[in-house]
């Protein structure tokens, strides 16, 4: 007898976390594995933020916080939205959660009924589609590809909107492609949305500060559709705070209140210490903070290095990412080839081959909705990147 619920049986394990788990297991067995799988900055959290966390313990911030987050944290996030994004979200429109993943989960749960349609341009971040499955809604994917910079057009979106569409989910800067939507592109999407007021957008902006082109653009800046946008952000990527687990939304009041109600039944609130530390992260102006600027510059240097290295591998197609810390090259020229006991027919086969033959962990493109590609996270040192690509190149060249 099956004891587990259908919703769990239908759900896949997070592929980013699965590859990271396997890489950790191999390392524990003594294998010299280089992990370019999980999207996690290798930097430590800036000192000023760590100090705020330590002080929070000494100041006895050890009791239940308010469900949506401390008032002064939500005030600081409200100011951050104004300073960095020119967005007006009042503190009561902000809900702080245990990572942007929980923020996204709650947004979907608050908005989507079973049977509703959720549009997800592919490639997408792995968890979007699984969260939609839990909500028993229907995912409607729109394919994009390397040739069109992996970006969906306003026209494509409009063609997929039906009376049952409830939500569109996307990230910019994008995980896994590193592409950015320009202000003009977002405006044309906003012009479609305004004609369909029953459609909401979950705009995932977690990579905001890792942008190599200049100013980050939020779709919520267009006032005429602001009531349709849920802006999701957090501190994991831009502030090297993955383990602190802090994400947040800025949303129309009714949606924020719904997420707050749900959160009150799920986690009560997120960790008090991490919230206090996040206040000091929110006070850092990204145009002035040396910590943020140095991390971004380091990512830029690594991006350029990685681009050069990947271009030297025959038969893979790569475009230059504009943000985040991923490459998502096309690798399908290697499909149909073999080496020893390995035959490569898809991105999963290739990722497993590279893991066991080259000892480099990557995430197969199929996890992000494009089986022709594979994802490299380059949030690690130059030395490891050089060695990882050397091993990958060697392993790929032995495929015949
Ligand atoms: N978001 C990161 C990634 O894509 C972290 C892992 C996860 O939560 O998926 O690798």
mmCIF file of C-alpha atoms and ligand atoms in Angstrom:
data_model
loop_
_atom_site.group_PDB
_atom_site.id
_atom_site.type_symbol
_atom_site.label_atom_id
_atom_site.label_comp_id
_atom_site.label_asym_id
_atom_site.label_seq_id
_atom_site.Cartn_x
_atom_site.Cartn_y
_atom_site.Cartn_z
ATOM 1 C CA UNK A 1 0.000 0.000 0.000
ATOM 2 C CA UNK A 2 1.287 3.477 -0.881
ATOM 3 C CA UNK A 3 1.340 5.539 2.250
ATOM 4 C CA UNK A 4 2.467 8.824 0.722
ATOM 5 C CA UNK A 5 0.176 11.455 -0.717
ATOM 6 C CA UNK A 6 -0.052 11.909 -4.481
ATOM 7 C CA UNK A 7 1.278 15.455 -4.248
ATOM 8 C CA UNK A 8 4.552 14.179 -2.827
ATOM 9 C CA UNK A 9 4.781 11.233 -5.171
ATOM 10 C CA UNK A 10 4.319 13.528 -8.165
ATOM 11 C CA UNK A 11 6.919 15.995 -6.978
ATOM 12 C CA UNK A 12 10.584 15.662 -8.006
ATOM 13 C CA UNK A 13 13.479 16.188 -5.647
ATOM 14 C CA UNK A 14 15.093 19.595 -6.261
ATOM 15 C CA UNK A 15 17.686 18.738 -8.928
ATOM 16 C CA UNK A 16 20.047 21.515 -7.849
ATOM 17 C CA UNK A 17 20.051 20.172 -4.319
ATOM 18 C CA UNK A 18 20.206 16.548 -5.546
ATOM 19 C CA UNK A 19 23.413 17.184 -7.522
ATOM 20 C CA UNK A 20 24.872 18.994 -4.553
ATOM 21 C CA UNK A 21 23.967 16.062 -2.300
ATOM 22 C CA UNK A 22 25.629 13.542 -4.635
ATOM 23 C CA UNK A 23 28.738 15.728 -4.927
ATOM 24 C CA UNK A 24 28.934 15.950 -1.120
ATOM 25 C CA UNK A 25 28.578 12.167 -0.811
ATOM 26 C CA UNK A 26 31.370 11.566 -3.324
ATOM 27 C CA UNK A 27 33.590 14.063 -1.528
ATOM 28 C CA UNK A 28 32.914 12.266 1.767
ATOM 29 C CA UNK A 29 34.106 9.068 0.073
ATOM 30 C CA UNK A 30 37.375 10.828 -0.673
ATOM 31 C CA UNK A 31 36.676 11.730 -4.349
ATOM 32 C CA UNK A 32 38.142 15.015 -5.505
ATOM 33 C CA UNK A 33 34.871 16.440 -6.825
ATOM 34 C CA UNK A 34 34.572 20.072 -7.925
ATOM 35 C CA UNK A 35 31.005 21.225 -7.460
ATOM 36 C CA UNK A 36 29.701 23.752 -9.948
ATOM 37 C CA UNK A 37 26.190 22.597 -9.171
ATOM 38 C CA UNK A 38 24.547 24.664 -6.461
ATOM 39 C CA UNK A 39 24.116 28.376 -6.960
ATOM 40 C CA UNK A 40 25.864 29.555 -3.837
ATOM 41 C CA UNK A 41 28.418 32.361 -3.460
ATOM 42 C CA UNK A 42 31.679 31.015 -2.000
ATOM 43 C CA UNK A 43 32.165 34.292 -0.090
ATOM 44 C CA UNK A 44 31.488 34.624 3.604
ATOM 45 C CA UNK A 45 28.732 36.917 4.843
ATOM 46 C CA UNK A 46 30.113 40.490 5.250
ATOM 47 C CA UNK A 47 31.422 41.243 8.760
ATOM 48 C CA UNK A 48 28.949 44.029 9.484
ATOM 49 C CA UNK A 49 26.039 41.651 8.904
ATOM 50 C CA UNK A 50 27.587 38.879 10.990
ATOM 51 C CA UNK A 51 28.142 41.378 13.823
ATOM 52 C CA UNK A 52 24.452 42.318 13.710
ATOM 53 C CA UNK A 53 23.571 38.633 14.005
ATOM 54 C CA UNK A 54 25.856 38.170 17.021
ATOM 55 C CA UNK A 55 24.466 41.289 18.666
ATOM 56 C CA UNK A 56 20.931 40.007 18.143
ATOM 57 C CA UNK A 57 21.736 36.986 20.296
ATOM 58 C CA UNK A 58 23.306 39.158 23.005
ATOM 59 C CA UNK A 59 20.314 41.491 22.878
ATOM 60 C CA UNK A 60 18.044 38.476 23.412
ATOM 61 C CA UNK A 61 16.239 38.505 20.116
ATOM 62 C CA UNK A 62 15.348 34.939 20.912
ATOM 63 C CA UNK A 63 11.570 35.133 21.177
ATOM 64 C CA UNK A 64 8.889 34.734 18.529
ATOM 65 C CA UNK A 65 9.068 37.597 16.061
ATOM 66 C CA UNK A 66 5.861 38.964 14.477
ATOM 67 C CA UNK A 67 4.673 36.559 11.749
ATOM 68 C CA UNK A 68 5.548 38.762 8.708
ATOM 69 C CA UNK A 69 8.866 39.935 10.209
ATOM 70 C CA UNK A 70 10.019 42.608 12.682
ATOM 71 C CA UNK A 71 8.510 46.028 12.010
ATOM 72 C CA UNK A 72 11.934 47.680 11.713
ATOM 73 C CA UNK A 73 13.099 44.995 9.257
ATOM 74 C CA UNK A 74 10.042 45.553 7.075
ATOM 75 C CA UNK A 75 10.678 49.284 7.328
ATOM 76 C CA UNK A 76 14.287 48.696 6.177
ATOM 77 C CA UNK A 77 13.073 46.521 3.267
ATOM 78 C CA UNK A 78 10.531 49.170 2.317
ATOM 79 C CA UNK A 79 13.383 51.720 2.167
ATOM 80 C CA UNK A 80 15.528 49.305 0.172
ATOM 81 C CA UNK A 81 12.732 48.919 -2.415
ATOM 82 C CA UNK A 82 12.566 52.713 -2.723
ATOM 83 C CA UNK A 83 16.337 53.317 -2.785
ATOM 84 C CA UNK A 84 17.318 50.492 -5.161
ATOM 85 C CA UNK A 85 14.217 49.911 -7.264
ATOM 86 C CA UNK A 86 12.143 53.091 -6.905
ATOM 87 C CA UNK A 87 9.248 50.919 -5.717
ATOM 88 C CA UNK A 88 6.767 52.036 -3.084
ATOM 89 C CA UNK A 89 5.946 49.079 -0.868
ATOM 90 C CA UNK A 90 4.674 49.971 2.593
ATOM 91 C CA UNK A 91 5.901 47.738 5.464
ATOM 92 C CA UNK A 92 2.485 46.049 5.624
ATOM 93 C CA UNK A 93 2.944 44.947 2.006
ATOM 94 C CA UNK A 94 6.139 43.083 2.934
ATOM 95 C CA UNK A 95 6.362 39.526 4.298
ATOM 96 C CA UNK A 96 9.721 38.107 5.368
ATOM 97 C CA UNK A 97 10.092 34.343 5.018
ATOM 98 C CA UNK A 98 12.587 31.516 5.311
ATOM 99 C CA UNK A 99 14.323 32.071 1.985
ATOM 100 C CA UNK A 100 12.958 33.388 -1.306
ATOM 101 C CA UNK A 101 11.861 29.806 -1.975
ATOM 102 C CA UNK A 102 9.290 30.014 0.811
ATOM 103 C CA UNK A 103 8.244 33.454 -0.431
ATOM 104 C CA UNK A 104 7.577 31.963 -3.866
ATOM 105 C CA UNK A 105 5.802 28.953 -2.388
ATOM 106 C CA UNK A 106 3.464 31.130 -0.343
ATOM 107 C CA UNK A 107 2.765 33.415 -3.276
ATOM 108 C CA UNK A 108 1.676 30.453 -5.399
ATOM 109 C CA UNK A 109 -0.381 28.947 -2.587
ATOM 110 C CA UNK A 110 -2.057 32.277 -1.905
ATOM 111 C CA UNK A 111 -3.044 32.881 -5.535
ATOM 112 C CA UNK A 112 -3.479 29.647 -7.424
ATOM 113 C CA UNK A 113 -6.429 27.241 -7.340
ATOM 114 C CA UNK A 114 -6.281 23.628 -8.551
ATOM 115 C CA UNK A 115 -6.723 23.651 -12.325
ATOM 116 C CA UNK A 116 -5.511 27.231 -12.821
ATOM 117 C CA UNK A 117 -2.818 27.796 -15.415
ATOM 118 C CA UNK A 118 0.616 29.120 -14.509
ATOM 119 C CA UNK A 119 2.855 30.316 -17.335
ATOM 120 C CA UNK A 120 6.551 29.586 -16.889
ATOM 121 C CA UNK A 121 8.985 30.620 -19.624
ATOM 122 C CA UNK A 122 11.673 27.928 -20.054
ATOM 123 C CA UNK A 123 14.464 27.681 -19.046
ATOM 124 C CA UNK A 124 13.194 28.307 -15.530
ATOM 125 C CA UNK A 125 14.471 27.745 -12.026
ATOM 126 C CA UNK A 126 13.821 24.136 -10.972
ATOM 127 C CA UNK A 127 11.459 24.785 -8.083
ATOM 128 C CA UNK A 128 8.852 26.881 -9.925
ATOM 129 C CA UNK A 129 7.203 23.955 -11.652
ATOM 130 C CA UNK A 130 7.297 21.722 -8.572
ATOM 131 C CA UNK A 131 5.645 24.385 -6.430
ATOM 132 C CA UNK A 132 2.925 24.729 -9.062
ATOM 133 C CA UNK A 133 2.434 20.950 -8.924
ATOM 134 C CA UNK A 134 1.904 21.094 -5.176
ATOM 135 C CA UNK A 135 -0.766 23.728 -5.791
ATOM 136 C CA UNK A 136 -2.393 21.239 -8.222
ATOM 137 C CA UNK A 137 -2.312 23.822 -10.974
ATOM 138 C CA UNK A 138 -1.298 23.367 -14.589
ATOM 139 C CA UNK A 139 2.067 24.576 -15.840
ATOM 140 C CA UNK A 140 2.129 26.155 -19.275
ATOM 141 C CA UNK A 141 5.712 26.352 -20.507
ATOM 142 C CA UNK A 142 6.892 28.763 -23.176
ATOM 143 C CA UNK A 143 10.103 27.622 -24.787
ATOM 144 C CA UNK A 144 12.921 30.047 -25.457
ATOM 145 C CA UNK A 145 16.369 29.146 -26.722
ATOM 146 C CA UNK A 146 19.936 30.280 -26.921
ATOM 147 C CA UNK A 147 19.347 31.851 -30.337
ATOM 148 C CA UNK A 148 16.826 34.343 -28.851
ATOM 149 C CA UNK A 149 18.905 34.880 -25.691
ATOM 150 C CA UNK A 150 16.540 32.659 -23.715
ATOM 151 C CA UNK A 151 14.028 35.499 -23.388
ATOM 152 C CA UNK A 152 10.299 35.322 -23.846
ATOM 153 C CA UNK A 153 8.591 38.107 -25.794
ATOM 154 C CA UNK A 154 5.469 39.974 -24.748
ATOM 155 C CA UNK A 155 3.768 38.557 -27.852
ATOM 156 C CA UNK A 156 4.565 34.958 -26.864
ATOM 157 C CA UNK A 157 3.228 35.604 -23.383
ATOM 158 C CA UNK A 158 0.021 37.077 -24.723
ATOM 159 C CA UNK A 159 -0.497 34.078 -26.996
ATOM 160 C CA UNK A 160 -0.404 31.778 -23.964
ATOM 161 C CA UNK A 161 -2.753 33.750 -21.707
ATOM 162 C CA UNK A 162 -6.208 32.193 -21.341
ATOM 163 C CA UNK A 163 -9.118 32.965 -18.992
ATOM 164 C CA UNK A 164 -7.625 30.291 -16.687
ATOM 165 C CA UNK A 165 -4.182 31.886 -16.467
ATOM 166 C CA UNK A 166 -3.501 33.059 -12.937
ATOM 167 C CA UNK A 167 0.205 33.583 -12.671
ATOM 168 C CA UNK A 168 3.414 34.069 -14.671
ATOM 169 C CA UNK A 169 6.698 33.129 -12.973
ATOM 170 C CA UNK A 170 10.115 34.317 -14.116
ATOM 171 C CA UNK A 171 13.475 35.517 -12.843
ATOM 172 C CA UNK A 172 15.652 38.385 -14.055
ATOM 173 C CA UNK A 173 18.649 38.173 -13.777
ATOM 174 C CA UNK A 174 17.788 34.632 -14.780
ATOM 175 C CA UNK A 175 18.667 31.399 -13.106
ATOM 176 C CA UNK A 176 19.817 29.361 -15.109
ATOM 177 C CA UNK A 177 20.667 31.517 -18.148
ATOM 178 C CA UNK A 178 22.091 34.707 -16.631
ATOM 179 C CA UNK A 179 20.012 36.834 -19.006
ATOM 180 C CA UNK A 180 18.388 40.150 -18.018
ATOM 181 C CA UNK A 181 15.132 41.647 -19.235
ATOM 182 C CA UNK A 182 15.629 45.273 -20.248
ATOM 183 C CA UNK A 183 13.297 48.063 -19.160
ATOM 184 C CA UNK A 184 11.789 48.139 -22.663
ATOM 185 C CA UNK A 185 11.159 44.387 -22.642
ATOM 186 C CA UNK A 186 9.512 44.584 -19.232
ATOM 187 C CA UNK A 187 7.406 47.527 -20.403
ATOM 188 C CA UNK A 188 6.100 45.533 -23.354
ATOM 189 C CA UNK A 189 5.200 42.683 -20.988
ATOM 190 C CA UNK A 190 3.472 45.206 -18.704
ATOM 191 C CA UNK A 191 1.484 46.455 -21.706
ATOM 192 C CA UNK A 192 0.165 42.921 -22.217
ATOM 193 C CA UNK A 193 -0.598 42.414 -18.532
ATOM 194 C CA UNK A 194 -2.679 45.549 -18.267
ATOM 195 C CA UNK A 195 -5.097 43.994 -20.757
ATOM 196 C CA UNK A 196 -5.416 40.877 -18.557
ATOM 197 C CA UNK A 197 -6.048 42.013 -14.977
ATOM 198 C CA UNK A 198 -6.749 38.431 -13.851
ATOM 199 C CA UNK A 199 -3.069 37.555 -14.456
ATOM 200 C CA UNK A 200 -0.410 38.076 -11.777
ATOM 201 C CA UNK A 201 3.366 37.964 -12.033
ATOM 202 C CA UNK A 202 5.825 36.497 -9.571
ATOM 203 C CA UNK A 203 8.980 38.480 -10.390
ATOM 204 C CA UNK A 204 11.976 36.722 -8.854
ATOM 205 C CA UNK A 205 14.728 39.316 -8.358
ATOM 206 C CA UNK A 206 17.037 37.353 -6.067
ATOM 207 C CA UNK A 207 20.053 37.993 -8.367
ATOM 208 C CA UNK A 208 19.431 41.750 -8.450
ATOM 209 C CA UNK A 209 22.898 42.710 -7.217
ATOM 210 C CA UNK A 210 24.748 40.357 -9.560
ATOM 211 C CA UNK A 211 24.144 42.379 -12.688
ATOM 212 C CA UNK A 212 27.008 43.237 -15.039
ATOM 213 C CA UNK A 213 25.069 45.635 -17.253
ATOM 214 C CA UNK A 214 24.114 48.395 -14.862
ATOM 215 C CA UNK A 215 20.829 49.165 -13.208
ATOM 216 C CA UNK A 216 18.447 46.410 -12.166
ATOM 217 C CA UNK A 217 14.968 46.782 -13.647
ATOM 218 C CA UNK A 218 11.849 45.632 -11.777
ATOM 219 C CA UNK A 219 8.607 44.976 -13.604
ATOM 220 C CA UNK A 220 6.710 46.492 -10.646
ATOM 221 C CA UNK A 221 8.058 49.931 -11.684
ATOM 222 C CA UNK A 222 5.136 50.249 -14.143
ATOM 223 C CA UNK A 223 2.446 51.682 -11.904
ATOM 224 C CA UNK A 224 -0.435 50.686 -14.133
ATOM 225 C CA UNK A 225 0.200 46.952 -13.421
ATOM 226 C CA UNK A 226 1.703 47.185 -9.939
ATOM 227 C CA UNK A 227 -1.399 45.571 -8.399
ATOM 228 C CA UNK A 228 -0.601 42.469 -10.482
ATOM 229 C CA UNK A 229 3.026 42.056 -9.397
ATOM 230 C CA UNK A 230 4.575 40.175 -6.505
ATOM 231 C CA UNK A 231 8.238 41.132 -6.248
ATOM 232 C CA UNK A 232 10.353 38.430 -4.616
ATOM 233 C CA UNK A 233 13.839 39.074 -3.315
ATOM 234 C CA UNK A 234 16.144 38.008 -0.494
ATOM 235 C CA UNK A 235 19.656 38.170 0.851
ATOM 236 C CA UNK A 236 21.115 34.781 -0.141
ATOM 237 C CA UNK A 237 22.871 35.665 -3.379
ATOM 238 C CA UNK A 238 23.747 39.380 -3.294
ATOM 239 C CA UNK A 239 24.875 39.357 0.353
ATOM 240 C CA UNK A 240 26.387 35.832 0.518
ATOM 241 C CA UNK A 241 23.785 34.819 3.105
ATOM 242 C CA UNK A 242 22.478 31.508 1.762
ATOM 243 C CA UNK A 243 22.470 29.797 5.160
ATOM 244 C CA UNK A 244 20.594 32.574 6.937
ATOM 245 C CA UNK A 245 17.469 31.721 4.921
ATOM 246 C CA UNK A 246 15.835 35.100 4.453
ATOM 247 C CA UNK A 247 13.568 35.965 1.538
ATOM 248 C CA UNK A 248 10.777 38.497 1.237
ATOM 249 C CA UNK A 249 7.978 39.753 -0.955
ATOM 250 C CA UNK A 250 6.652 43.176 -1.758
ATOM 251 C CA UNK A 251 3.075 42.647 -2.911
ATOM 252 C CA UNK A 252 -0.403 44.139 -3.166
ATOM 253 C CA UNK A 253 -1.750 44.341 0.390
ATOM 254 C CA UNK A 254 -4.337 41.596 -0.020
ATOM 255 C CA UNK A 255 -1.720 39.138 -1.300
ATOM 256 C CA UNK A 256 0.771 40.069 1.421
ATOM 257 C CA UNK A 257 -1.951 39.506 4.032
ATOM 258 C CA UNK A 258 -2.738 36.096 2.529
ATOM 259 C CA UNK A 259 0.930 35.069 2.607
ATOM 260 C CA UNK A 260 1.132 36.307 6.186
ATOM 261 C CA UNK A 261 -1.898 34.187 7.149
ATOM 262 C CA UNK A 262 -0.360 31.108 5.507
ATOM 263 C CA UNK A 263 3.035 31.724 7.107
ATOM 264 C CA UNK A 264 1.381 31.974 10.523
ATOM 265 C CA UNK A 265 0.210 28.390 10.084
ATOM 266 C CA UNK A 266 3.441 27.075 8.640
ATOM 267 C CA UNK A 267 6.514 28.560 10.338
ATOM 268 C CA UNK A 268 5.025 31.216 12.703
ATOM 269 C CA UNK A 269 7.782 33.538 11.406
ATOM 270 C CA UNK A 270 11.370 33.234 10.258
ATOM 271 C CA UNK A 271 14.458 33.087 12.489
ATOM 272 C CA UNK A 272 14.772 36.152 14.752
ATOM 273 C CA UNK A 273 18.592 36.295 14.582
ATOM 274 C CA UNK A 274 18.659 36.108 10.779
ATOM 275 C CA UNK A 275 16.041 38.876 10.625
ATOM 276 C CA UNK A 276 18.127 41.219 12.789
ATOM 277 C CA UNK A 277 21.200 40.547 10.624
ATOM 278 C CA UNK A 278 19.134 41.268 7.519
ATOM 279 C CA UNK A 279 18.383 44.790 8.758
ATOM 280 C CA UNK A 280 22.062 45.623 8.420
ATOM 281 C CA UNK A 281 22.145 44.000 4.950
ATOM 282 C CA UNK A 282 19.197 46.157 3.862
ATOM 283 C CA UNK A 283 20.978 49.272 5.112
ATOM 284 C CA UNK A 284 23.880 48.657 2.699
ATOM 285 C CA UNK A 285 23.493 50.800 -0.385
ATOM 286 C CA UNK A 286 24.567 48.506 -3.252
ATOM 287 C CA UNK A 287 26.011 51.450 -5.194
ATOM 288 C CA UNK A 288 28.309 52.298 -2.265
ATOM 289 C CA UNK A 289 28.890 49.117 -0.257
ATOM 290 C CA UNK A 290 32.411 47.790 -0.842
ATOM 291 C CA UNK A 291 31.234 44.322 0.193
ATOM 292 C CA UNK A 292 28.550 44.143 -2.473
ATOM 293 C CA UNK A 293 30.647 45.827 -5.154
ATOM 294 C CA UNK A 294 33.660 43.582 -4.495
ATOM 295 C CA UNK A 295 31.559 40.433 -4.732
ATOM 296 C CA UNK A 296 29.990 41.580 -7.984
ATOM 297 C CA UNK A 297 33.388 42.487 -9.441
ATOM 298 C CA UNK A 298 34.711 39.083 -8.519
ATOM 299 C CA UNK A 299 31.736 37.428 -10.222
ATOM 300 C CA UNK A 300 32.382 39.565 -13.287
ATOM 301 C CA UNK A 301 36.025 38.469 -13.408
ATOM 302 C CA UNK A 302 34.951 34.833 -13.093
ATOM 303 C CA UNK A 303 32.286 35.238 -15.738
ATOM 304 C CA UNK A 304 34.858 36.531 -18.199
ATOM 305 C CA UNK A 305 37.287 33.757 -17.324
ATOM 306 C CA UNK A 306 34.601 31.117 -17.635
ATOM 307 C CA UNK A 307 33.422 32.487 -20.980
ATOM 308 C CA UNK A 308 36.950 32.253 -22.358
ATOM 309 C CA UNK A 309 37.404 28.718 -21.017
ATOM 310 C CA UNK A 310 34.047 27.451 -22.269
ATOM 311 C CA UNK A 311 34.609 28.946 -25.725
ATOM 312 C CA UNK A 312 37.703 26.750 -25.995
ATOM 313 C CA UNK A 313 35.675 23.543 -25.701
ATOM 314 C CA UNK A 314 34.740 22.282 -29.159
ATOM 315 C CA UNK A 315 31.059 21.845 -30.045
ATOM 316 C CA UNK A 316 29.467 23.667 -27.166
ATOM 317 C CA UNK A 317 27.520 26.869 -27.792
ATOM 318 C CA UNK A 318 27.730 29.538 -25.168
ATOM 319 C CA UNK A 319 26.400 33.073 -24.790
ATOM 320 C CA UNK A 320 27.734 35.692 -22.425
ATOM 321 C CA UNK A 321 25.517 35.977 -19.334
ATOM 322 C CA UNK A 322 24.656 39.494 -18.169
ATOM 323 C CA UNK A 323 23.944 38.645 -14.549
ATOM 324 C CA UNK A 324 23.606 35.938 -11.857
ATOM 325 C CA UNK A 325 26.485 33.411 -11.736
ATOM 326 C CA UNK A 326 25.530 30.718 -14.208
ATOM 327 C CA UNK A 327 26.384 29.605 -17.712
ATOM 328 C CA UNK A 328 23.829 27.553 -19.573
ATOM 329 C CA UNK A 329 25.624 26.364 -22.721
ATOM 330 C CA UNK A 330 24.154 24.151 -25.382
ATOM 331 C CA UNK A 331 25.873 20.766 -25.265
ATOM 332 C CA UNK A 332 23.642 18.550 -27.406
ATOM 333 C CA UNK A 333 26.360 18.097 -30.048
ATOM 334 C CA UNK A 334 27.709 15.445 -27.678
ATOM 335 C CA UNK A 335 24.469 13.466 -27.590
ATOM 336 C CA UNK A 336 24.657 10.090 -29.322
ATOM 337 C CA UNK A 337 28.359 9.702 -28.404
ATOM 338 C CA UNK A 338 29.935 7.110 -26.104
ATOM 339 C CA UNK A 339 32.980 6.389 -24.019
ATOM 340 C CA UNK A 340 33.527 3.049 -22.243
ATOM 341 C CA UNK A 341 30.344 2.132 -20.400
ATOM 342 C CA UNK A 342 28.826 5.588 -20.918
ATOM 343 C CA UNK A 343 26.497 6.578 -23.745
ATOM 344 C CA UNK A 344 25.252 10.144 -23.731
ATOM 345 C CA UNK A 345 21.687 10.650 -24.912
ATOM 346 C CA UNK A 346 20.589 13.656 -22.885
ATOM 347 C CA UNK A 347 21.671 16.284 -20.361
ATOM 348 C CA UNK A 348 21.192 13.914 -17.475
ATOM 349 C CA UNK A 349 23.537 11.315 -19.033
ATOM 350 C CA UNK A 350 26.072 14.042 -19.682
ATOM 351 C CA UNK A 351 25.910 15.414 -16.133
ATOM 352 C CA UNK A 352 26.377 11.898 -14.710
ATOM 353 C CA UNK A 353 29.242 11.192 -17.108
ATOM 354 C CA UNK A 354 31.005 14.417 -16.127
ATOM 355 C CA UNK A 355 30.398 13.727 -12.464
ATOM 356 C CA UNK A 356 31.841 10.203 -12.480
ATOM 357 C CA UNK A 357 34.424 10.563 -15.257
ATOM 358 C CA UNK A 358 35.606 14.151 -14.723
ATOM 359 C CA UNK A 359 34.596 14.559 -11.076
ATOM 360 C CA UNK A 360 32.787 17.813 -11.791
ATOM 361 C CA UNK A 361 29.206 18.303 -10.604
ATOM 362 C CA UNK A 362 26.905 20.317 -12.897
ATOM 363 C CA UNK A 363 23.103 20.407 -13.130
ATOM 364 C CA UNK A 364 21.466 18.874 -16.242
ATOM 365 C CA UNK A 365 19.536 21.340 -18.383
ATOM 366 C CA UNK A 366 16.442 19.165 -18.318
ATOM 367 C CA UNK A 367 15.948 20.216 -14.683
ATOM 368 C CA UNK A 368 15.456 23.771 -15.964
ATOM 369 C CA UNK A 369 13.321 22.777 -18.942
ATOM 370 C CA UNK A 370 15.985 22.589 -21.675
ATOM 371 C CA UNK A 371 17.531 19.195 -22.252
ATOM 372 C CA UNK A 372 19.989 20.573 -24.832
ATOM 373 C CA UNK A 373 21.880 22.505 -22.176
ATOM 374 C CA UNK A 374 23.738 22.035 -18.907
ATOM 375 C CA UNK A 375 24.168 24.521 -16.053
ATOM 376 C CA UNK A 376 27.504 25.651 -14.652
ATOM 377 C CA UNK A 377 27.530 27.688 -11.455
ATOM 378 C CA UNK A 378 30.725 29.733 -11.452
ATOM 379 C CA UNK A 379 30.486 30.966 -7.856
ATOM 380 C CA UNK A 380 33.857 29.518 -6.977
ATOM 381 C CA UNK A 381 37.565 30.354 -7.250
ATOM 382 C CA UNK A 382 39.416 30.905 -10.542
ATOM 383 C CA UNK A 383 41.688 27.943 -9.764
ATOM 384 C CA UNK A 384 38.753 25.568 -9.348
ATOM 385 C CA UNK A 385 37.024 26.928 -12.452
ATOM 386 C CA UNK A 386 40.154 26.407 -14.552
ATOM 387 C CA UNK A 387 40.622 22.872 -13.242
ATOM 388 C CA UNK A 388 36.930 21.996 -13.636
ATOM 389 C CA UNK A 389 36.802 23.106 -17.260
ATOM 390 C CA UNK A 390 40.088 21.330 -18.010
ATOM 391 C CA UNK A 391 38.617 18.078 -16.702
ATOM 392 C CA UNK A 392 35.338 18.602 -18.548
ATOM 393 C CA UNK A 393 37.101 19.316 -21.832
ATOM 394 C CA UNK A 394 39.220 16.192 -21.484
ATOM 395 C CA UNK A 395 36.182 14.028 -20.719
ATOM 396 C CA UNK A 396 34.136 15.506 -23.571
ATOM 397 C CA UNK A 397 36.929 14.970 -26.080
ATOM 398 C CA UNK A 398 37.066 11.275 -25.289
ATOM 399 C CA UNK A 399 33.415 10.864 -26.320
ATOM 400 C CA UNK A 400 33.241 9.356 -29.811
HETATM 401 N N1 LIG B 1 18.842 28.650 -6.149
HETATM 402 C C1 LIG B 1 20.106 27.969 -6.122
HETATM 403 C C2 LIG B 1 20.325 27.123 -7.364
HETATM 404 O O1 LIG B 1 19.615 27.212 -8.285
HETATM 405 C C3 LIG B 1 20.242 27.178 -4.857
HETATM 406 C C4 LIG B 1 19.666 25.804 -4.834
HETATM 407 C C5 LIG B 1 18.196 25.813 -4.938
HETATM 408 O O2 LIG B 1 17.564 26.233 -3.992
HETATM 409 O O3 LIG B 1 17.733 25.427 -6.001
HETATM 410 O O4 LIG B 1 21.259 26.370 -7.405
#
